[in-house]
Coordinates of C-alpha atoms and ligand atoms in Angstrom, one line a residue:
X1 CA -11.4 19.6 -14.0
X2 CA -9.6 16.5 -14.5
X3 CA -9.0 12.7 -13.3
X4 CA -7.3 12.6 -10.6
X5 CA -4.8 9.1 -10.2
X6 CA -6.8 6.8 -8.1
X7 CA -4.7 4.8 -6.0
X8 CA -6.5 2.5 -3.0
X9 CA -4.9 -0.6 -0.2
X10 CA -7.2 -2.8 0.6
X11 CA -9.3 -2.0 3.7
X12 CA -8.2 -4.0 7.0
X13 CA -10.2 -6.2 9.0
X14 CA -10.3 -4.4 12.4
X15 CA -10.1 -7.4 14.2
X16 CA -6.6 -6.7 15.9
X17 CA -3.6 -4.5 16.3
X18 CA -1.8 -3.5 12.9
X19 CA 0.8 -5.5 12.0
X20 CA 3.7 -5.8 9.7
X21 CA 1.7 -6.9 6.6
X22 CA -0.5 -4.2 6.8
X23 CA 2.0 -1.6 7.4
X24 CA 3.7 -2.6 4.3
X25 CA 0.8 -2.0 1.7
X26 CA 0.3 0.9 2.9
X27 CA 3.7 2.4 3.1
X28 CA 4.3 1.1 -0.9
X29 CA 0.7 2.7 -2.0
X30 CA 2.2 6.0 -0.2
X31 CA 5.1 5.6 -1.8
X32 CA 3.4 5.3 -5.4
X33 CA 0.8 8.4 -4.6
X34 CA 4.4 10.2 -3.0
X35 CA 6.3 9.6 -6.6
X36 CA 3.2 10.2 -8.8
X37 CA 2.3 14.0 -7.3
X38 CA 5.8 14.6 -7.4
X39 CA 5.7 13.4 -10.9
X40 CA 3.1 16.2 -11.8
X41 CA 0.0 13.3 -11.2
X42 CA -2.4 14.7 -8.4
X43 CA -2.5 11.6 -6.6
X44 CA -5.5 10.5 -4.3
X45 CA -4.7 8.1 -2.4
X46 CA -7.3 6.0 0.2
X47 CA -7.2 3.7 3.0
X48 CA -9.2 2.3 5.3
X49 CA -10.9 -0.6 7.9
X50 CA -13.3 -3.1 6.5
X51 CA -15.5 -3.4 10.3
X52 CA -18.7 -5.6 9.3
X53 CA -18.7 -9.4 9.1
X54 CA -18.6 -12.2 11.3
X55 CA -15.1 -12.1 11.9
X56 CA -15.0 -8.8 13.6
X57 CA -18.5 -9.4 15.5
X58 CA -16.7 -12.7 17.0
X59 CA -13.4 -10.6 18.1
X60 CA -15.7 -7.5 19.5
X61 CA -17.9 -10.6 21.3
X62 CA -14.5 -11.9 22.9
X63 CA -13.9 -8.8 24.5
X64 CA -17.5 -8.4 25.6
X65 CA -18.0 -5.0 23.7
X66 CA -20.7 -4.0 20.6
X67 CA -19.2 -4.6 17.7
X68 CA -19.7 -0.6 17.1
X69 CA -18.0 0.4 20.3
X70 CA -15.2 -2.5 19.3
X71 CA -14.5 -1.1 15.9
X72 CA -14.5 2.9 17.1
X73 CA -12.0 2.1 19.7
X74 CA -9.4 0.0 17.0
X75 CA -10.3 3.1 14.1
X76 CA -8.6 5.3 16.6
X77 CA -5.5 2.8 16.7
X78 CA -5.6 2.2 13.3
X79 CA -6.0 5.8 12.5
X80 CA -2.8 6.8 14.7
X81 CA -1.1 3.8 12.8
X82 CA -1.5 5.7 9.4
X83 CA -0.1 9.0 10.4
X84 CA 3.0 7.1 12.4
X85 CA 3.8 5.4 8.9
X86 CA 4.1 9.0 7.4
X87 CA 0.9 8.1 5.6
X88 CA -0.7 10.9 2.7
X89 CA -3.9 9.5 2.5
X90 CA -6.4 11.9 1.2
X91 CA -9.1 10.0 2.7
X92 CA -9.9 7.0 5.2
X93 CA -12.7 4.9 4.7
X94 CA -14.5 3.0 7.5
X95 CA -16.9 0.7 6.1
X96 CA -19.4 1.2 9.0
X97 CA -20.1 5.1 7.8
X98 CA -23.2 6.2 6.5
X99 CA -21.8 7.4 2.9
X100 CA -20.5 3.4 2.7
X101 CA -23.2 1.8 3.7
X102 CA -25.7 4.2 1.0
X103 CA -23.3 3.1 -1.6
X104 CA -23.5 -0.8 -1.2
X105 CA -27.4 0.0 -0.5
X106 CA -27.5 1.9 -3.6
X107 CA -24.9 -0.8 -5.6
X108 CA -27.2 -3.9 -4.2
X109 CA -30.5 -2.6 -5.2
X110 CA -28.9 -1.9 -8.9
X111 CA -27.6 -4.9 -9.5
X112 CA -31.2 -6.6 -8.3
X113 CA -32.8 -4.5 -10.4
X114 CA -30.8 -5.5 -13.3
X115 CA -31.7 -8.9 -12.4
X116 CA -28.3 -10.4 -11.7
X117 CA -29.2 -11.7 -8.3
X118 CA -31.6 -14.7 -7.8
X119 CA -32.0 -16.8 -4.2
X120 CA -31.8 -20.4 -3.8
X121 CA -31.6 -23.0 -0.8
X122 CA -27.9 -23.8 0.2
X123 CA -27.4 -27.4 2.2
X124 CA -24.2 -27.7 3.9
X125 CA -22.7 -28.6 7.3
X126 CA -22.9 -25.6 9.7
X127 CA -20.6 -25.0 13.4
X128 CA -22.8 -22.7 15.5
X129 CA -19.6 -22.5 17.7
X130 CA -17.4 -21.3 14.8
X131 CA -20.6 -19.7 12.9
X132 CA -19.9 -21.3 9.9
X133 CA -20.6 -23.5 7.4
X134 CA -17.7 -26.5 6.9
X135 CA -16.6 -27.9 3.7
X136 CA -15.3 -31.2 2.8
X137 CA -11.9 -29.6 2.9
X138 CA -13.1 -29.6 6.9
X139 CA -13.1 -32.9 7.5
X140 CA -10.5 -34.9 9.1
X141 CA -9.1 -38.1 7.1
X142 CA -11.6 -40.4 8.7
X143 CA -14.3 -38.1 7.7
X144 CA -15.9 -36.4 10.7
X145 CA -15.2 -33.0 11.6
X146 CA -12.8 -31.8 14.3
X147 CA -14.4 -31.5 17.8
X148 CA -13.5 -27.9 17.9
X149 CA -16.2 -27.1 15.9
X150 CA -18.4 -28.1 18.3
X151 CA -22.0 -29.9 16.8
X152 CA -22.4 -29.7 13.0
X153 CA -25.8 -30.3 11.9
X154 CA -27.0 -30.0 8.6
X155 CA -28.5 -27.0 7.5
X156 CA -30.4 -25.8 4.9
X157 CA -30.6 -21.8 4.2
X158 CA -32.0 -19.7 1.9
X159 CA -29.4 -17.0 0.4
X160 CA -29.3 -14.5 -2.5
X161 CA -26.8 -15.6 -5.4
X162 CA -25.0 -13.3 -7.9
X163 CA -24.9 -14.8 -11.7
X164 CA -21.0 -15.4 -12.6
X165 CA -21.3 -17.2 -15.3
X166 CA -22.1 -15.2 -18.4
X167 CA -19.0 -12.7 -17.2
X168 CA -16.4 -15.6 -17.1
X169 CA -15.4 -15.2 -21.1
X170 CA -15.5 -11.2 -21.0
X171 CA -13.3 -10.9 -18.1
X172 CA -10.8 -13.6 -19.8
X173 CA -11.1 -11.5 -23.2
X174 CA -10.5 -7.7 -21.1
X175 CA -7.3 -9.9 -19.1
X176 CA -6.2 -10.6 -22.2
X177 CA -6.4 -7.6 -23.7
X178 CA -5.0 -5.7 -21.1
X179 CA -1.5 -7.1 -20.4
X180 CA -1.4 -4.3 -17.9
X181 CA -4.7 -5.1 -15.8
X182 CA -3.0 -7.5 -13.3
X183 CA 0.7 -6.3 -12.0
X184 CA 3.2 -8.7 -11.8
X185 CA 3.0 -10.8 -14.9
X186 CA 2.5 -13.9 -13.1
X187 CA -0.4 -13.2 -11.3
X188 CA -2.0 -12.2 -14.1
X189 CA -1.5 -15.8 -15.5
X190 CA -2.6 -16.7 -12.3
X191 CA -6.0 -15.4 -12.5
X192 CA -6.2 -16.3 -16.6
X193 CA -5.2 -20.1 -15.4
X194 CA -7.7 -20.1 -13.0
X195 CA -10.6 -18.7 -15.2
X196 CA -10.0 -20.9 -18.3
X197 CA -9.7 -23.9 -16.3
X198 CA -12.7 -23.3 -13.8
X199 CA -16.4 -22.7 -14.1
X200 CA -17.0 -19.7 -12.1
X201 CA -19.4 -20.2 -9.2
X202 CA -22.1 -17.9 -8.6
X203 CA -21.2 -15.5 -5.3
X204 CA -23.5 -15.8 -2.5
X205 CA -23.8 -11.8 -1.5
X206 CA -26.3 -12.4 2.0
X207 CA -26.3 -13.8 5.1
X208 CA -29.2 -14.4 7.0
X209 CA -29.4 -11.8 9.8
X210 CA -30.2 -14.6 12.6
X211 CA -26.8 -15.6 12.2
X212 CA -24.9 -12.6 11.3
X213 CA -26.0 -9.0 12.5
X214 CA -22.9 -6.7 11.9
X215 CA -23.6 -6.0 8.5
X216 CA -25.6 -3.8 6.1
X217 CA -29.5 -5.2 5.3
X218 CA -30.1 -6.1 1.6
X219 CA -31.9 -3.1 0.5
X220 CA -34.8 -5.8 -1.1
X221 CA -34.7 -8.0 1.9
X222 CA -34.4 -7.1 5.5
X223 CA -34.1 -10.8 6.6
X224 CA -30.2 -10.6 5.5
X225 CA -27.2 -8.6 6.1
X226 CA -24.5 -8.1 2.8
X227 CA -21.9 -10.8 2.6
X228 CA -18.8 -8.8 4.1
X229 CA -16.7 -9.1 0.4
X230 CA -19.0 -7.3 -1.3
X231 CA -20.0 -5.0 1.1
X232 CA -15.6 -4.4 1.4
X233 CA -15.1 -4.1 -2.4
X234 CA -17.5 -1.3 -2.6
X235 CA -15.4 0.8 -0.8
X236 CA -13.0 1.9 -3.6
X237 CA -16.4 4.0 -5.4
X238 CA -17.6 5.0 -2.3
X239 CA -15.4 7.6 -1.6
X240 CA -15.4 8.9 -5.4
X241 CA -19.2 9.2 -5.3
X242 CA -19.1 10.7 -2.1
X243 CA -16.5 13.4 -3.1
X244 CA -19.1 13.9 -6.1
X245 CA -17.3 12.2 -8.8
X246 CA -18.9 12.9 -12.6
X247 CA -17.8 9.6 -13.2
X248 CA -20.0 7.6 -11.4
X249 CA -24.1 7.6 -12.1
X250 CA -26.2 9.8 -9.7
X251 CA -27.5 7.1 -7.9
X252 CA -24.3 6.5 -6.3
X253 CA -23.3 10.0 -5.6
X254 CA -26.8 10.5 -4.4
X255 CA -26.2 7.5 -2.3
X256 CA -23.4 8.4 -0.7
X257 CA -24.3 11.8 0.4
X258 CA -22.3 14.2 -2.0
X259 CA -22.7 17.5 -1.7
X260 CA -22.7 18.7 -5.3
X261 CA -20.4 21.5 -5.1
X262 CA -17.1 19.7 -4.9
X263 CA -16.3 17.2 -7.5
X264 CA -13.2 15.5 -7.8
X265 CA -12.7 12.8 -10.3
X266 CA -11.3 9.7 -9.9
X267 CA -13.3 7.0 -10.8
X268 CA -11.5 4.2 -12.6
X269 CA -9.0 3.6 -10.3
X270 CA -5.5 3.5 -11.6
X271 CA -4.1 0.8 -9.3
X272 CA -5.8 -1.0 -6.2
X273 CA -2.8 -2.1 -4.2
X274 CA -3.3 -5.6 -2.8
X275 CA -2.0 -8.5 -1.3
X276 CA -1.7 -12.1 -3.1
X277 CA -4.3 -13.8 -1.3
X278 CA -7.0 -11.2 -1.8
X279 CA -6.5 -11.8 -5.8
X280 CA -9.3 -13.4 -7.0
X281 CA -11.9 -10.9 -4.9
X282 CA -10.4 -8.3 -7.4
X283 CA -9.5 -9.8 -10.1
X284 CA -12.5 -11.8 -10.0
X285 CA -15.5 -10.7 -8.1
X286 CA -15.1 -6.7 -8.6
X287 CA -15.0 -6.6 -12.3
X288 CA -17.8 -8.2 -12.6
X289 CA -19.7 -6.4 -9.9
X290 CA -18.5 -3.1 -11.4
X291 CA -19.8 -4.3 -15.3
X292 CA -23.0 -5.8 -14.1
X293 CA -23.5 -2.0 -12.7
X294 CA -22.4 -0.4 -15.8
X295 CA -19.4 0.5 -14.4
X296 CA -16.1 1.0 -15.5
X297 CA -13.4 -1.1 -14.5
X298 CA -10.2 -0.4 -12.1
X299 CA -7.1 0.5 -14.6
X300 CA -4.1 -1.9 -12.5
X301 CA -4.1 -4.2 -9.8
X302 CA -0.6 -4.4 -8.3
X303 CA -0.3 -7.1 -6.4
X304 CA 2.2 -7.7 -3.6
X305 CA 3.5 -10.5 -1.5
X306 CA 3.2 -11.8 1.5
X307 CA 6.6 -11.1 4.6
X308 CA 7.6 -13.8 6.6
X309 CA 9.6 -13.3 9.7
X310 CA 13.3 -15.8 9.9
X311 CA 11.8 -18.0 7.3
X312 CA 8.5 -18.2 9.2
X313 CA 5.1 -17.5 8.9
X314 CA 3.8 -14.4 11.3
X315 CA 1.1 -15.5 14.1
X316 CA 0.8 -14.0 17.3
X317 CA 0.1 -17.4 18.8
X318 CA 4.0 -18.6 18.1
X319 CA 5.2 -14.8 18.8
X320 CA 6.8 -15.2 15.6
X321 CA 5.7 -11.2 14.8
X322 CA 7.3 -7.9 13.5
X323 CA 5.9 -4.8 15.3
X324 CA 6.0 -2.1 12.9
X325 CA 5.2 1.0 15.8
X326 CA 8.1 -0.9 17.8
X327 CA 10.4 -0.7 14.7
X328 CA 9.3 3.0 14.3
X329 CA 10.0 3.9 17.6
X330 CA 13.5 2.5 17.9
X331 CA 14.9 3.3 14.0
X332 CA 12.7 5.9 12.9
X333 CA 9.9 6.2 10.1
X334 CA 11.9 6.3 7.4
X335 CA 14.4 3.8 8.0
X336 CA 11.2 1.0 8.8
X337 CA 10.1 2.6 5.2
X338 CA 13.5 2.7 4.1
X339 CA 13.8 -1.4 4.7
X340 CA 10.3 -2.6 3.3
X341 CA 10.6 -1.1 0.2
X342 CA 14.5 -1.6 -0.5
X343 CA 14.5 -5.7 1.1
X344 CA 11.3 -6.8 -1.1
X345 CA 10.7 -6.2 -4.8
X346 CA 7.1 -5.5 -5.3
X347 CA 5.2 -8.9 -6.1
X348 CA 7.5 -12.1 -4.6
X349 CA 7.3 -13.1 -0.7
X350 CA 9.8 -11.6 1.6
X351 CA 11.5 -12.1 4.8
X352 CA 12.1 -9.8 7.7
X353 CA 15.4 -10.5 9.6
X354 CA 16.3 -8.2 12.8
X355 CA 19.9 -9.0 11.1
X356 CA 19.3 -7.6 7.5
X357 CA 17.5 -4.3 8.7
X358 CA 20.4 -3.7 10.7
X359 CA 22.6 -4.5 7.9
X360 CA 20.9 -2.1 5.7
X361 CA 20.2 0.4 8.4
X362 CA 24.2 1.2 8.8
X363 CA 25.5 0.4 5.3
X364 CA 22.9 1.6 2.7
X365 CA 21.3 4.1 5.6
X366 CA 24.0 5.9 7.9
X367 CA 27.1 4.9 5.7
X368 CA 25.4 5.1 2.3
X369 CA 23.2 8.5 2.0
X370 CA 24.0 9.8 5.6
X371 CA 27.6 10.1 5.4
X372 CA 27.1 11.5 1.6
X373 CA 25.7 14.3 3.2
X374 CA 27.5 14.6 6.3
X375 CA 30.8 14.5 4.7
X376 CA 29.9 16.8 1.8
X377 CA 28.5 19.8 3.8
X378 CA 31.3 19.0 6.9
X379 CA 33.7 20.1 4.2
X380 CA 32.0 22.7 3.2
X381 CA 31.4 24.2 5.8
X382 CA 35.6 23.7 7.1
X383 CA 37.0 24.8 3.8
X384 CA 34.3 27.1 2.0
X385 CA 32.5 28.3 5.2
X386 CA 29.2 26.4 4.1
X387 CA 28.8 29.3 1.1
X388 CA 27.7 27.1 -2.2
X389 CA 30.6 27.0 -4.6
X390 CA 30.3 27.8 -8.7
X391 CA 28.4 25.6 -10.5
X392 CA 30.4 22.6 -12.0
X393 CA 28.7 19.3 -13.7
X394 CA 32.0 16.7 -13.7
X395 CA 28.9 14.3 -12.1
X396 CA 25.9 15.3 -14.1
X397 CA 25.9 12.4 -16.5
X398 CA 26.2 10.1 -13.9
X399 CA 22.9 12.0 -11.9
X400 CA 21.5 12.5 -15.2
X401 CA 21.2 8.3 -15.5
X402 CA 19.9 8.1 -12.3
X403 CA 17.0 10.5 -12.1
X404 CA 15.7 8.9 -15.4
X405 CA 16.0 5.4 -14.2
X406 CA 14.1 6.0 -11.1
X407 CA 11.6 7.5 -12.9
X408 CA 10.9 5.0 -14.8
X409 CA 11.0 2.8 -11.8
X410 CA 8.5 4.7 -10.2
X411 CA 6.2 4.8 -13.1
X412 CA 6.6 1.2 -13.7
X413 CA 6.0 0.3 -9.6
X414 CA 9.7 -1.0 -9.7
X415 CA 9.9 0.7 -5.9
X416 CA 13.0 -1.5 -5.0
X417 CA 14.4 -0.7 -8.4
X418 CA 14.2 2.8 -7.5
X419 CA 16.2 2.8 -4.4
X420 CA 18.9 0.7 -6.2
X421 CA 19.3 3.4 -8.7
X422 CA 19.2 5.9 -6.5
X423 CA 22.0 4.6 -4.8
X424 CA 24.2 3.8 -7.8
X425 CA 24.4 7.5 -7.0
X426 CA 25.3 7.4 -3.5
X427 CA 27.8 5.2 -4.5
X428 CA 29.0 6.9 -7.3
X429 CA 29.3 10.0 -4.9
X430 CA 31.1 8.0 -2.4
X431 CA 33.9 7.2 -4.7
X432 CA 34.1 10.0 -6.4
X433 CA 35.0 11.8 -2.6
X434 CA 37.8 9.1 -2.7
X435 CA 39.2 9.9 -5.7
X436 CA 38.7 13.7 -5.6
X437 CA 40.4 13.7 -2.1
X438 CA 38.8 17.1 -1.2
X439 CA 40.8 17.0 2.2
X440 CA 44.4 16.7 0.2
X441 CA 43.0 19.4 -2.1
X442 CA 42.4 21.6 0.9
X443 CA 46.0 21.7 1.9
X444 CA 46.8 22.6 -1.4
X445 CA 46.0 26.4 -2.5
X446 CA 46.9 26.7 -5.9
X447 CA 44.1 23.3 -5.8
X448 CA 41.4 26.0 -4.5
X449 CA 39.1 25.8 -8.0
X450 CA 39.4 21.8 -8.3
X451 CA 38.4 22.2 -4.8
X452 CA 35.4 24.3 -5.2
X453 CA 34.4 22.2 -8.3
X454 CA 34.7 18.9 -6.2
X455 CA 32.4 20.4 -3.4
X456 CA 29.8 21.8 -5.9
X457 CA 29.4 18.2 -7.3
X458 CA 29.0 16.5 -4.0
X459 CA 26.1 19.2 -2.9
X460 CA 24.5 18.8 -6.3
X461 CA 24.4 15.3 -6.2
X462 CA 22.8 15.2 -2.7
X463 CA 20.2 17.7 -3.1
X464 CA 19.1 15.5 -6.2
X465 CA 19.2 12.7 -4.2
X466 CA 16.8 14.2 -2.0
X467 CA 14.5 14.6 -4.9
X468 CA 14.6 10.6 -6.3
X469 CA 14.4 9.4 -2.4
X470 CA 11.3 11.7 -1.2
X471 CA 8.7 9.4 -2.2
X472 CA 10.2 6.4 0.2
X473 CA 11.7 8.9 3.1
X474 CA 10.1 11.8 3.0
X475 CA 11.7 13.1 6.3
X476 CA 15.3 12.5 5.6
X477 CA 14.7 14.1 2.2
X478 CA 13.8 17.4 4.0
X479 CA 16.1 17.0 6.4
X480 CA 19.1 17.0 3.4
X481 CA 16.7 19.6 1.8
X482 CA 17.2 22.0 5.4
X483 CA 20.8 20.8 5.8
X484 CA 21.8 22.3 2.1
X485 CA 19.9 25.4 3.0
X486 CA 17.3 25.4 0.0
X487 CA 13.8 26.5 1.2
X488 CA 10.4 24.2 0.3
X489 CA 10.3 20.8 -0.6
X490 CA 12.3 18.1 -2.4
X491 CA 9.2 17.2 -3.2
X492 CA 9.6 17.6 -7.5
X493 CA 10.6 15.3 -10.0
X494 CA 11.3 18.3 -12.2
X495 CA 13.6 20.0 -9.9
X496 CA 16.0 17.1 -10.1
X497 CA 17.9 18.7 -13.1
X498 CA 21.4 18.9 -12.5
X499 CA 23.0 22.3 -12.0
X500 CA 19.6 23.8 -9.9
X501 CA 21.8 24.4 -6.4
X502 CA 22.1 28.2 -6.4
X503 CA 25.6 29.2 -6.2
X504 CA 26.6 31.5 -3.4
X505 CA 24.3 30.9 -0.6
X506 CA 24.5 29.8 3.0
X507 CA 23.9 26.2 3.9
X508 CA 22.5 25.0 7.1
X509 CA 24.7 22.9 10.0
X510 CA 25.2 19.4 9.1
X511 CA 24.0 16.5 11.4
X512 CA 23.6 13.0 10.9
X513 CA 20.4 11.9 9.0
X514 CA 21.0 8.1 10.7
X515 CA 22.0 8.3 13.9
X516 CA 24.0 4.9 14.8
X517 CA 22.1 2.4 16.3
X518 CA 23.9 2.0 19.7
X519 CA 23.2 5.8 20.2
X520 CA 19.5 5.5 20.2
X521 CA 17.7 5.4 23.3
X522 CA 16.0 1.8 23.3
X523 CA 12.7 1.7 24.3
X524 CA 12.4 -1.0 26.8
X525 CA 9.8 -3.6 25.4
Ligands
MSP601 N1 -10.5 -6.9 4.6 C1 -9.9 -7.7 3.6 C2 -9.6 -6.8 2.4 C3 -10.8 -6.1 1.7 S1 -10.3 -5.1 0.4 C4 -11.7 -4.7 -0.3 C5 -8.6 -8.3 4.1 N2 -8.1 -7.7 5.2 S2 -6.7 -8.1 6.0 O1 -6.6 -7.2 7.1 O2 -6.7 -9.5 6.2 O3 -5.6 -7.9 4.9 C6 -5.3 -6.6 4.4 C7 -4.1 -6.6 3.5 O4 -3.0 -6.9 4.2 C8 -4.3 -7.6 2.4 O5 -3.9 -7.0 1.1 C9 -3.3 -8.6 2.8 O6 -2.7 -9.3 1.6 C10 -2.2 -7.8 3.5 N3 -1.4 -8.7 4.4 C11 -1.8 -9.3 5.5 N4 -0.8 -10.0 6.0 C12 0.3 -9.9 5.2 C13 1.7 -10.3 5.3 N5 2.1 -11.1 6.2 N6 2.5 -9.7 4.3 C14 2.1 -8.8 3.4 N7 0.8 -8.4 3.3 C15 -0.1 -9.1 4.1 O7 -8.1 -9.2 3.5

């Protein structure tokens, strides 16, 4: 047996509808676990919803249901969501299972028994009606607090405290270290900015269950539920111990219910995918949690930004909103996939315009890649009766630079960069039809080998294609994969080696991969 790569999202708060933000990290982490198993990696690749906390017992309140019966009904939705994205997930985790809530047991009652926890009083300012306690970052310029928050009274409440402080100069020391830990460069510097320049507080890990319910009892003290971060961050060994990873201690495994006759290994994650804001909970807060347990740490974080929609931030309020299952349903999976990964490079902000996905939609999309293949098999099929031509490699150089520079993109997490040199290929294709003029040749029979060579190197190159775009758009991949006649999968790095399109057989019928837009029924919104 070996180690599996380990690649996680972060778990979504299931206190709404999925939205573009959330469709994006997951379709990238898909992408990387796509590219590394057809890479040779067996890739395992987890999602999930984080349920507990106060911010999904407030929305479940709202709507007058148990927080249980709220967050069942949205796992359905979010569930359906997963699989509509195209999603290979080899697991889903939902924080409110039994094998999560043994792990954080198990994790909490370690850690206290290692004596990094301690309790202490906690005075602060505290809005039953938002369930909350207010900082001074609260308070309006004259000082008092904003009558939304209904009476603030002074409160003081006993809590349990992790110890921060003796981890701050190890975790600076492993950052440094590891120029590889934190994924892009500059949030790395980030968090090393932020540790050498700040004494690390110590994390309050309870709440005290008269105020909060929805959330797992302190193993060592049934007066408090777990603070819903730590209880969240757990996730990512949960699902190792409970597929009966070796890698983990037996308390964990025990915890979580394994069975002992499958193991898989995955534990140390190789990247946790996550989102800008959620940086310093795993950057931060997890290493430590993970070396105060005797735990190894996560190999990468790869961090992404945050979308924007026309230069705006996203809030239902305003209506200023991308609908990701609307965008699926009107363009397809792969073209929604197609636009995320290709419009943002995998760590600034981005911005969705209805104008740029169009844009791409019809000329990277249907007059790009689609028309590649359409044209190439249409003549194929007029002048050679769709019956692969000898091999011929006039293009193989030009593939040949391709297919190792999206590997490397895809090892490196350079997503966008992969799609760009993909399509230096389509491009180079493109032309080459232009100034190979297969149609002129056709008229021409003493032409009829130039002919067969031109075709050969149009099919090759879009059967590779195939290959280096899978991981993104795994549909249209199989689709040129059908269309070309080759049975199985494009799903191999190591079948994109030019010359591999067997000479002599059939090909299937041509049809357009990207339908245009105007021709797609519109679902009426
Ligand atoms: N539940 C926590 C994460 C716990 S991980 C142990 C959480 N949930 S969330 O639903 O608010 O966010 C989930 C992920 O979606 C985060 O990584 C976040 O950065 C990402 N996004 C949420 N809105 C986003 C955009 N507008 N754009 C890109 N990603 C964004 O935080």
């Amino acid at each position: 047996m070996s180690k599996r790569f380990y690649v996680t999202t972060a778990i979504d708060y299931v206190n709404g509808q999925p939205h573009l933000g959330h469709a994006y990290e997951k379709v990238i982490t898909d992408v990387i676990a796509r590219a590394r198993r057809s890479m040779g990696d067996d890739a395992f690749f987890l999602t999930g919803l984080d349920e507990h906390g106060q911010k999904v017992q407030q929305a479940a309140q709202q709507e007058g249901k148990t927080a249980q019966a709220y967050s069942d009904a949205l796992a359905e939705d979010w569930k359906r969501f997963a699989s509509k994205l195209d999603l290979t997930n080899n697991d889903f985790i939902r924080t409110t299972e039994p094998r999560h809530k043994g792990v954080v047991s198990a994790l909490l009652s370690e850690l206290h028994a290692r004596g990094h926890f301690y309790t202490a009083e906690y005075v602060g300012f505290y809005s039953t009606r938002a369930e909350t306690f207010l900082t001074d970052k609260d308070r309006r310029p004259d000082g008092s607090f904003d009558p939304e928050y209904g009476d603030v009274a002074q409160l003081t409440e006993q809590n349990y405290y992790f110890r921060l402080k003796d981890h701050q100069q190890w975790l600076i020391d492993h950052i440094e270290a590891n120029p590889d830990f934190i994924y892009p460069d500059y949030r790395r510097n980030e968090v090393l900015g932020f540790l050498k320049n700040n004494t690390l507080e110590d994390l309050c890990i309870s709440r005290p269950s008269a105020r909060l319910t929805w959330g797992i009892p302190l193993p060592f003290d049934p007066g408090y539920v777990t603070y819903v971060w730590f209880d969240a961050l757990t996730n990512y060994i949960t699902i190792p111990a409970a597929h009966g990873d070796p890698a983990l201690p037996p308390w964990a495994r025990k915890a979580a219910g394994a069975s002992g006759n499958e193991a898989v290994e995955l534990w140390p994650a190789d990247a946790h995918v996550v989102g800008k804001d959620i940086l310093k909970f795993h950057a931060v807060y997890w290493p430590i949690m993970l070396k105060a347990a005797g735990l190894p740490l996560p190999r990468k974080l790869v961090v992404h930004g945050w979308w924007m929609k026309d230069g705006q931030k996203m809030s239902k309020s305003t209506g200023v909103i991308v609908d990701p299952v609307q965008v699926i349903q009107d363009w397809g999976v792969d073209a929604f996939r197609y636009y995320v990964v290709r419009e943002l490079d995998l760590g600034p902000d981005g911005n969705w315009t209805d104008a740029g996905f169009e844009a791409r939609y019809n000329a990277e999309l249907a007059n790009g890649l689609g028309n590649l293949v359409n044209r190439s098999l249409g003549m194929l099929n007029k002048y050679r009766k769709g019956i692969v031509p000898p091999p011929h490699d006039e293009l193989a150089a030009d593939a040949a630079r391709a297919i190792a520079a999206v590997r490397e993109d895809y090892e490196a997490y350079r997503l966008q960069g992969a799609l760009i040199d993909a399509w230096s290929l389509v491009s180079r294709a493109n032309l080459y039809v232009q100034q190979t003029a297969p149609f002129t040749l056709a008229k021409d029979p003493a032409q009829a080998e130039r002919l067969d060579q031109v075709l050969y190197n149009l099919l090759e190159a879009c059967r590779i294609l195939a290959i280096l775009v899978w991981p993104v758009i795994p549909q249209t991949a199989q689709k040129i994969y059908g269309q070309l006649g080759i049975p199985g999968a494009p799903d191999r790095f190591a079948d994109a080696a030019w010359g591999r399109l067997v000479p002599g057989r059939a090909t299937g019928e041509p049809a357009a991969l990207f339908p245009r837009h105007d021709l797609v029924p519109r679902s009426k919104s």
